[in-house]
Amino acid sequence: MNDALERLKNRQRPVVPPRDFSLEVEQADVSASVNQNIQTSSSVDTLTSQGRDIQNNDVIAEMLTVQESQEIKIPKTLTTKQTTIRLEAKLLERVTKVCAKENLSREVLFEALFEHYEQDSEAWAEILSQAKQKTEVRLAIANRKRAKTMMQRFSS
């Protein structure tokens, strides 16, 4: 039995390189690629996109207009860090509903909220004040749980 235990302790595990969590987004000229996909026929213009045909020129023109008017700057790379957060159950339900309605992820919503309110000094001060109050409540709950656990351990 000692021999098996020693073999388990001494076995070499393969070294795996760390994962790259960065997202790379290539900046492409969408209007040029959409224009290349437009095929003209004698009666109807069609756009083939992922196996579906769109037979309405107005939709294509609207897509190009919206894309040109928004002027979204797409970074070449985006570095992300995966984290786990705990939220109040009722708040999580509300956030989930908003995200589902707007077709957003919670992470992107939180990033946008943080960046927006960081620039608004009045709102930022109010948010930090509320966050400090929530921190005090959560610490008090954690201390109460810790004390209860310790009392149970020492009374047994």
mmCIF file with all atom_site columns, C-alpha atoms in Angstrom:
data_model
loop_
_atom_site.group_PDB
_atom_site.id
_atom_site.type_symbol
_atom_site.label_atom_id
_atom_site.label_alt_id
_atom_site.label_comp_id
_atom_site.label_asym_id
_atom_site.label_entity_id
_atom_site.label_seq_id
_atom_site.pdbx_PDB_ins_code
_atom_site.Cartn_x
_atom_site.Cartn_y
_atom_site.Cartn_z
_atom_site.occupancy
_atom_site.B_iso_or_equiv
_atom_site.pdbx_formal_charge
_atom_site.auth_seq_id
_atom_site.auth_comp_id
_atom_site.auth_asym_id
_atom_site.auth_atom_id
_atom_site.pdbx_PDB_model_num
ATOM 1   C CA . MET A 1 1   ? 0.000   0.000  0.000   1.00 0.00 ? 1   MET A CA 1
ATOM 2   C CA . ASN A 1 2   ? 2.857   2.391  0.742   1.00 0.00 ? 2   ASN A CA 1
ATOM 3   C CA . ASP A 1 3   ? 4.227   1.726  -2.724  1.00 0.00 ? 3   ASP A CA 1
ATOM 4   C CA . ALA A 1 4   ? 0.953   2.831  -4.368  1.00 0.00 ? 4   ALA A CA 1
ATOM 5   C CA . LEU A 1 5   ? 0.783   5.917  -2.165  1.00 0.00 ? 5   LEU A CA 1
ATOM 6   C CA . GLU A 1 6   ? 4.346   6.873  -3.039  1.00 0.00 ? 6   GLU A CA 1
ATOM 7   C CA . ARG A 1 7   ? 3.653   6.454  -6.763  1.00 0.00 ? 7   ARG A CA 1
ATOM 8   C CA . LEU A 1 8   ? 0.622   8.751  -6.458  1.00 0.00 ? 8   LEU A CA 1
ATOM 9   C CA . LYS A 1 9   ? 2.596   11.374 -4.544  1.00 0.00 ? 9   LYS A CA 1
ATOM 10  C CA . ASN A 1 10  ? 5.525   11.325 -6.963  1.00 0.00 ? 10  ASN A CA 1
ATOM 11  C CA . ARG A 1 11  ? 3.671   11.205 -10.263 1.00 0.00 ? 11  ARG A CA 1
ATOM 12  C CA . GLN A 1 12  ? 4.379   14.015 -12.674 1.00 0.00 ? 12  GLN A CA 1
ATOM 13  C CA . ARG A 1 13  ? 1.394   15.919 -13.993 1.00 0.00 ? 13  ARG A CA 1
ATOM 14  C CA . PRO A 1 14  ? 1.584   17.658 -17.361 1.00 0.00 ? 14  PRO A CA 1
ATOM 15  C CA . VAL A 1 15  ? 2.128   21.402 -17.268 1.00 0.00 ? 15  VAL A CA 1
ATOM 16  C CA . VAL A 1 16  ? -0.694  23.260 -18.975 1.00 0.00 ? 16  VAL A CA 1
ATOM 17  C CA . PRO A 1 17  ? -0.075  26.829 -20.192 1.00 0.00 ? 17  PRO A CA 1
ATOM 18  C CA . PRO A 1 18  ? -2.395  29.454 -18.691 1.00 0.00 ? 18  PRO A CA 1
ATOM 19  C CA . ARG A 1 19  ? -5.504  30.280 -20.687 1.00 0.00 ? 19  ARG A CA 1
ATOM 20  C CA . ASP A 1 20  ? -5.815  33.497 -22.623 1.00 0.00 ? 20  ASP A CA 1
ATOM 21  C CA . PHE A 1 21  ? -9.158  35.118 -21.695 1.00 0.00 ? 21  PHE A CA 1
ATOM 22  C CA . SER A 1 22  ? -8.712  38.133 -23.945 1.00 0.00 ? 22  SER A CA 1
ATOM 23  C CA . LEU A 1 23  ? -11.215 38.678 -26.707 1.00 0.00 ? 23  LEU A CA 1
ATOM 24  C CA . GLU A 1 24  ? -9.878  39.727 -30.059 1.00 0.00 ? 24  GLU A CA 1
ATOM 25  C CA . VAL A 1 25  ? -12.204 41.676 -32.259 1.00 0.00 ? 25  VAL A CA 1
ATOM 26  C CA . GLU A 1 26  ? -11.150 42.383 -35.794 1.00 0.00 ? 26  GLU A CA 1
ATOM 27  C CA . GLN A 1 27  ? -12.248 45.733 -37.060 1.00 0.00 ? 27  GLN A CA 1
ATOM 28  C CA . ALA A 1 28  ? -13.884 45.143 -40.411 1.00 0.00 ? 28  ALA A CA 1
ATOM 29  C CA . ASP A 1 29  ? -15.656 47.425 -42.788 1.00 0.00 ? 29  ASP A CA 1
ATOM 30  C CA . VAL A 1 30  ? -19.171 46.046 -42.365 1.00 0.00 ? 30  VAL A CA 1
ATOM 31  C CA . SER A 1 31  ? -20.691 48.205 -45.066 1.00 0.00 ? 31  SER A CA 1
ATOM 32  C CA . ALA A 1 32  ? -18.186 46.880 -47.628 1.00 0.00 ? 32  ALA A CA 1
ATOM 33  C CA . SER A 1 33  ? -18.892 43.268 -46.685 1.00 0.00 ? 33  SER A CA 1
ATOM 34  C CA . VAL A 1 34  ? -22.656 43.858 -46.804 1.00 0.00 ? 34  VAL A CA 1
ATOM 35  C CA . ASN A 1 35  ? -22.301 45.486 -50.200 1.00 0.00 ? 35  ASN A CA 1
ATOM 36  C CA . GLN A 1 36  ? -20.300 42.507 -51.446 1.00 0.00 ? 36  GLN A CA 1
ATOM 37  C CA . ASN A 1 37  ? -23.067 40.147 -50.318 1.00 0.00 ? 37  ASN A CA 1
ATOM 38  C CA . ILE A 1 38  ? -25.781 42.003 -52.207 1.00 0.00 ? 38  ILE A CA 1
ATOM 39  C CA . GLN A 1 39  ? -26.695 40.131 -55.358 1.00 0.00 ? 39  GLN A CA 1
ATOM 40  C CA . THR A 1 40  ? -28.774 42.005 -57.932 1.00 0.00 ? 40  THR A CA 1
ATOM 41  C CA . SER A 1 41  ? -31.393 40.221 -59.989 1.00 0.00 ? 41  SER A CA 1
ATOM 42  C CA . SER A 1 42  ? -33.727 41.708 -62.572 1.00 0.00 ? 42  SER A CA 1
ATOM 43  C CA . SER A 1 43  ? -36.770 41.857 -60.275 1.00 0.00 ? 43  SER A CA 1
ATOM 44  C CA . VAL A 1 44  ? -35.680 41.678 -56.636 1.00 0.00 ? 44  VAL A CA 1
ATOM 45  C CA . ASP A 1 45  ? -32.479 42.474 -54.754 1.00 0.00 ? 45  ASP A CA 1
ATOM 46  C CA . THR A 1 46  ? -31.623 39.727 -52.259 1.00 0.00 ? 46  THR A CA 1
ATOM 47  C CA . LEU A 1 47  ? -29.118 39.608 -49.409 1.00 0.00 ? 47  LEU A CA 1
ATOM 48  C CA . THR A 1 48  ? -27.988 36.203 -48.249 1.00 0.00 ? 48  THR A CA 1
ATOM 49  C CA . SER A 1 49  ? -26.983 36.182 -44.595 1.00 0.00 ? 49  SER A CA 1
ATOM 50  C CA . GLN A 1 50  ? -26.366 32.905 -42.776 1.00 0.00 ? 50  GLN A CA 1
ATOM 51  C CA . GLY A 1 51  ? -28.594 30.913 -45.091 1.00 0.00 ? 51  GLY A CA 1
ATOM 52  C CA . ARG A 1 52  ? -31.567 33.312 -44.981 1.00 0.00 ? 52  ARG A CA 1
ATOM 53  C CA . ASP A 1 53  ? -32.667 35.550 -47.848 1.00 0.00 ? 53  ASP A CA 1
ATOM 54  C CA . ILE A 1 54  ? -33.778 39.085 -47.143 1.00 0.00 ? 54  ILE A CA 1
ATOM 55  C CA . GLN A 1 55  ? -35.741 40.366 -50.109 1.00 0.00 ? 55  GLN A CA 1
ATOM 56  C CA . ASN A 1 56  ? -36.292 43.941 -49.020 1.00 0.00 ? 56  ASN A CA 1
ATOM 57  C CA . ASN A 1 57  ? -33.952 46.700 -50.196 1.00 0.00 ? 57  ASN A CA 1
ATOM 58  C CA . ASP A 1 58  ? -35.266 49.045 -47.489 1.00 0.00 ? 58  ASP A CA 1
ATOM 59  C CA . VAL A 1 59  ? -33.956 46.721 -44.760 1.00 0.00 ? 59  VAL A CA 1
ATOM 60  C CA . ILE A 1 60  ? -30.492 46.725 -46.333 1.00 0.00 ? 60  ILE A CA 1
ATOM 61  C CA . ALA A 1 61  ? -30.461 50.502 -46.688 1.00 0.00 ? 61  ALA A CA 1
ATOM 62  C CA . GLU A 1 62  ? -31.621 50.907 -43.082 1.00 0.00 ? 62  GLU A CA 1
ATOM 63  C CA . MET A 1 63  ? -28.886 48.559 -41.816 1.00 0.00 ? 63  MET A CA 1
ATOM 64  C CA . LEU A 1 64  ? -26.227 50.576 -43.615 1.00 0.00 ? 64  LEU A CA 1
ATOM 65  C CA . THR A 1 65  ? -27.661 53.902 -42.373 1.00 0.00 ? 65  THR A CA 1
ATOM 66  C CA . VAL A 1 66  ? -27.829 52.733 -38.740 1.00 0.00 ? 66  VAL A CA 1
ATOM 67  C CA . GLN A 1 67  ? -24.312 51.312 -38.893 1.00 0.00 ? 67  GLN A CA 1
ATOM 68  C CA . GLU A 1 68  ? -22.899 54.526 -40.362 1.00 0.00 ? 68  GLU A CA 1
ATOM 69  C CA . SER A 1 69  ? -24.755 56.827 -37.928 1.00 0.00 ? 69  SER A CA 1
ATOM 70  C CA . GLN A 1 70  ? -23.692 55.007 -34.749 1.00 0.00 ? 70  GLN A CA 1
ATOM 71  C CA . GLU A 1 71  ? -19.927 55.337 -35.299 1.00 0.00 ? 71  GLU A CA 1
ATOM 72  C CA . ILE A 1 72  ? -19.035 52.633 -32.793 1.00 0.00 ? 72  ILE A CA 1
ATOM 73  C CA . LYS A 1 73  ? -15.316 52.351 -32.144 1.00 0.00 ? 73  LYS A CA 1
ATOM 74  C CA . ILE A 1 74  ? -14.306 48.692 -31.904 1.00 0.00 ? 74  ILE A CA 1
ATOM 75  C CA . PRO A 1 75  ? -11.046 48.049 -30.050 1.00 0.00 ? 75  PRO A CA 1
ATOM 76  C CA . LYS A 1 76  ? -8.554  45.623 -31.557 1.00 0.00 ? 76  LYS A CA 1
ATOM 77  C CA . THR A 1 77  ? -8.367  43.580 -28.335 1.00 0.00 ? 77  THR A CA 1
ATOM 78  C CA . LEU A 1 78  ? -10.411 43.386 -25.157 1.00 0.00 ? 78  LEU A CA 1
ATOM 79  C CA . THR A 1 79  ? -8.946  41.877 -22.012 1.00 0.00 ? 79  THR A CA 1
ATOM 80  C CA . THR A 1 80  ? -11.499 40.418 -19.609 1.00 0.00 ? 80  THR A CA 1
ATOM 81  C CA . LYS A 1 81  ? -11.243 38.787 -16.208 1.00 0.00 ? 81  LYS A CA 1
ATOM 82  C CA . GLN A 1 82  ? -13.781 36.202 -15.095 1.00 0.00 ? 82  GLN A CA 1
ATOM 83  C CA . THR A 1 83  ? -15.199 36.819 -11.626 1.00 0.00 ? 83  THR A CA 1
ATOM 84  C CA . THR A 1 84  ? -18.015 35.550 -9.481  1.00 0.00 ? 84  THR A CA 1
ATOM 85  C CA . ILE A 1 85  ? -20.246 38.021 -7.707  1.00 0.00 ? 85  ILE A CA 1
ATOM 86  C CA . ARG A 1 86  ? -23.016 37.598 -5.153  1.00 0.00 ? 86  ARG A CA 1
ATOM 87  C CA . LEU A 1 87  ? -26.137 39.684 -5.497  1.00 0.00 ? 87  LEU A CA 1
ATOM 88  C CA . GLU A 1 88  ? -29.271 40.015 -3.413  1.00 0.00 ? 88  GLU A CA 1
ATOM 89  C CA . ALA A 1 89  ? -31.808 37.530 -4.789  1.00 0.00 ? 89  ALA A CA 1
ATOM 90  C CA . LYS A 1 90  ? -34.514 40.107 -5.571  1.00 0.00 ? 90  LYS A CA 1
ATOM 91  C CA . LEU A 1 91  ? -32.009 42.461 -7.189  1.00 0.00 ? 91  LEU A CA 1
ATOM 92  C CA . LEU A 1 92  ? -30.669 39.613 -9.310  1.00 0.00 ? 92  LEU A CA 1
ATOM 93  C CA . GLU A 1 93  ? -34.185 38.884 -10.569 1.00 0.00 ? 93  GLU A CA 1
ATOM 94  C CA . ARG A 1 94  ? -34.656 42.544 -11.563 1.00 0.00 ? 94  ARG A CA 1
ATOM 95  C CA . VAL A 1 95  ? -31.271 42.707 -13.289 1.00 0.00 ? 95  VAL A CA 1
ATOM 96  C CA . THR A 1 96  ? -31.976 39.454 -15.136 1.00 0.00 ? 96  THR A CA 1
ATOM 97  C CA . LYS A 1 97  ? -35.310 40.783 -16.410 1.00 0.00 ? 97  LYS A CA 1
ATOM 98  C CA . VAL A 1 98  ? -33.710 44.001 -17.672 1.00 0.00 ? 98  VAL A CA 1
ATOM 99  C CA . CYS A 1 99  ? -30.897 42.088 -19.356 1.00 0.00 ? 99  CYS A CA 1
ATOM 100 C CA . ALA A 1 100 ? -33.309 39.677 -21.035 1.00 0.00 ? 100 ALA A CA 1
ATOM 101 C CA . LYS A 1 101 ? -35.536 42.524 -22.226 1.00 0.00 ? 101 LYS A CA 1
ATOM 102 C CA . GLU A 1 102 ? -32.612 44.525 -23.642 1.00 0.00 ? 102 GLU A CA 1
ATOM 103 C CA . ASN A 1 103 ? -30.663 41.466 -24.856 1.00 0.00 ? 103 ASN A CA 1
ATOM 104 C CA . LEU A 1 104 ? -27.600 42.274 -22.706 1.00 0.00 ? 104 LEU A CA 1
ATOM 105 C CA . SER A 1 105 ? -25.366 40.287 -20.418 1.00 0.00 ? 105 SER A CA 1
ATOM 106 C CA . ARG A 1 106 ? -25.135 41.274 -16.735 1.00 0.00 ? 106 ARG A CA 1
ATOM 107 C CA . GLU A 1 107 ? -21.416 41.919 -17.121 1.00 0.00 ? 107 GLU A CA 1
ATOM 108 C CA . VAL A 1 108 ? -21.876 44.406 -19.961 1.00 0.00 ? 108 VAL A CA 1
ATOM 109 C CA . LEU A 1 109 ? -24.697 46.142 -18.078 1.00 0.00 ? 109 LEU A CA 1
ATOM 110 C CA . PHE A 1 110 ? -22.540 46.503 -14.946 1.00 0.00 ? 110 PHE A CA 1
ATOM 111 C CA . GLU A 1 111 ? -19.599 47.795 -16.975 1.00 0.00 ? 111 GLU A CA 1
ATOM 112 C CA . ALA A 1 112 ? -21.757 50.445 -18.659 1.00 0.00 ? 112 ALA A CA 1
ATOM 113 C CA . LEU A 1 113 ? -23.390 51.479 -15.371 1.00 0.00 ? 113 LEU A CA 1
ATOM 114 C CA . PHE A 1 114 ? -20.026 51.785 -13.662 1.00 0.00 ? 114 PHE A CA 1
ATOM 115 C CA . GLU A 1 115 ? -18.471 53.823 -16.451 1.00 0.00 ? 115 GLU A CA 1
ATOM 116 C CA . HIS A 1 116 ? -21.475 56.140 -16.695 1.00 0.00 ? 116 HIS A CA 1
ATOM 117 C CA . TYR A 1 117 ? -21.853 56.830 -12.997 1.00 0.00 ? 117 TYR A CA 1
ATOM 118 C CA . GLU A 1 118 ? -18.115 57.151 -12.442 1.00 0.00 ? 118 GLU A CA 1
ATOM 119 C CA . GLN A 1 119 ? -18.274 60.294 -14.588 1.00 0.00 ? 119 GLN A CA 1
ATOM 120 C CA . ASP A 1 120 ? -21.355 61.746 -12.804 1.00 0.00 ? 120 ASP A CA 1
ATOM 121 C CA . SER A 1 121 ? -19.921 62.995 -9.493  1.00 0.00 ? 121 SER A CA 1
ATOM 122 C CA . GLU A 1 122 ? -23.269 63.565 -7.739  1.00 0.00 ? 122 GLU A CA 1
ATOM 123 C CA . ALA A 1 123 ? -24.659 60.164 -8.672  1.00 0.00 ? 123 ALA A CA 1
ATOM 124 C CA . TRP A 1 124 ? -21.291 58.563 -7.904  1.00 0.00 ? 124 TRP A CA 1
ATOM 125 C CA . ALA A 1 125 ? -21.271 59.986 -4.358  1.00 0.00 ? 125 ALA A CA 1
ATOM 126 C CA . GLU A 1 126 ? -24.820 58.685 -3.759  1.00 0.00 ? 126 GLU A CA 1
ATOM 127 C CA . ILE A 1 127 ? -23.926 55.250 -5.121  1.00 0.00 ? 127 ILE A CA 1
ATOM 128 C CA . LEU A 1 128 ? -20.836 55.010 -2.909  1.00 0.00 ? 128 LEU A CA 1
ATOM 129 C CA . SER A 1 129 ? -22.881 56.075 0.124   1.00 0.00 ? 129 SER A CA 1
ATOM 130 C CA . GLN A 1 130 ? -25.473 53.387 -0.558  1.00 0.00 ? 130 GLN A CA 1
ATOM 131 C CA . ALA A 1 131 ? -22.732 50.811 -1.183  1.00 0.00 ? 131 ALA A CA 1
ATOM 132 C CA . LYS A 1 132 ? -21.137 51.593 2.186   1.00 0.00 ? 132 LYS A CA 1
ATOM 133 C CA . GLN A 1 133 ? -24.494 51.105 3.934   1.00 0.00 ? 133 GLN A CA 1
ATOM 134 C CA . LYS A 1 134 ? -24.983 47.752 2.198   1.00 0.00 ? 134 LYS A CA 1
ATOM 135 C CA . THR A 1 135 ? -21.449 46.737 3.193   1.00 0.00 ? 135 THR A CA 1
ATOM 136 C CA . GLU A 1 136 ? -22.168 47.472 6.858   1.00 0.00 ? 136 GLU A CA 1
ATOM 137 C CA . VAL A 1 137 ? -25.362 45.395 6.743   1.00 0.00 ? 137 VAL A CA 1
ATOM 138 C CA . ARG A 1 138 ? -23.619 42.461 5.062   1.00 0.00 ? 138 ARG A CA 1
ATOM 139 C CA . LEU A 1 139 ? -20.719 42.592 7.529   1.00 0.00 ? 139 LEU A CA 1
ATOM 140 C CA . ALA A 1 140 ? -23.146 42.585 10.452  1.00 0.00 ? 140 ALA A CA 1
ATOM 141 C CA . ILE A 1 141 ? -24.942 39.535 9.022   1.00 0.00 ? 141 ILE A CA 1
ATOM 142 C CA . ALA A 1 142 ? -21.614 37.748 8.437   1.00 0.00 ? 142 ALA A CA 1
ATOM 143 C CA . ASN A 1 143 ? -20.437 38.523 11.986  1.00 0.00 ? 143 ASN A CA 1
ATOM 144 C CA . ARG A 1 144 ? -23.714 37.223 13.415  1.00 0.00 ? 144 ARG A CA 1
ATOM 145 C CA . LYS A 1 145 ? -23.394 33.983 11.421  1.00 0.00 ? 145 LYS A CA 1
ATOM 146 C CA . ARG A 1 146 ? -19.778 33.584 12.506  1.00 0.00 ? 146 ARG A CA 1
ATOM 147 C CA . ALA A 1 147 ? -20.666 34.109 16.166  1.00 0.00 ? 147 ALA A CA 1
ATOM 148 C CA . LYS A 1 148 ? -23.542 31.615 15.933  1.00 0.00 ? 148 LYS A CA 1
ATOM 149 C CA . THR A 1 149 ? -21.248 28.999 14.360  1.00 0.00 ? 149 THR A CA 1
ATOM 150 C CA . MET A 1 150 ? -18.591 29.496 17.039  1.00 0.00 ? 150 MET A CA 1
ATOM 151 C CA . MET A 1 151 ? -21.179 29.203 19.806  1.00 0.00 ? 151 MET A CA 1
ATOM 152 C CA . GLN A 1 152 ? -22.427 25.933 18.312  1.00 0.00 ? 152 GLN A CA 1
ATOM 153 C CA . ARG A 1 153 ? -18.887 24.528 18.084  1.00 0.00 ? 153 ARG A CA 1
ATOM 154 C CA . PHE A 1 154 ? -17.960 25.392 21.668  1.00 0.00 ? 154 PHE A CA 1
ATOM 155 C CA . SER A 1 155 ? -21.254 24.261 23.181  1.00 0.00 ? 155 SER A CA 1
ATOM 156 C CA . SER A 1 156 ? -21.029 20.759 21.649  1.00 0.00 ? 156 SER A CA 1
#
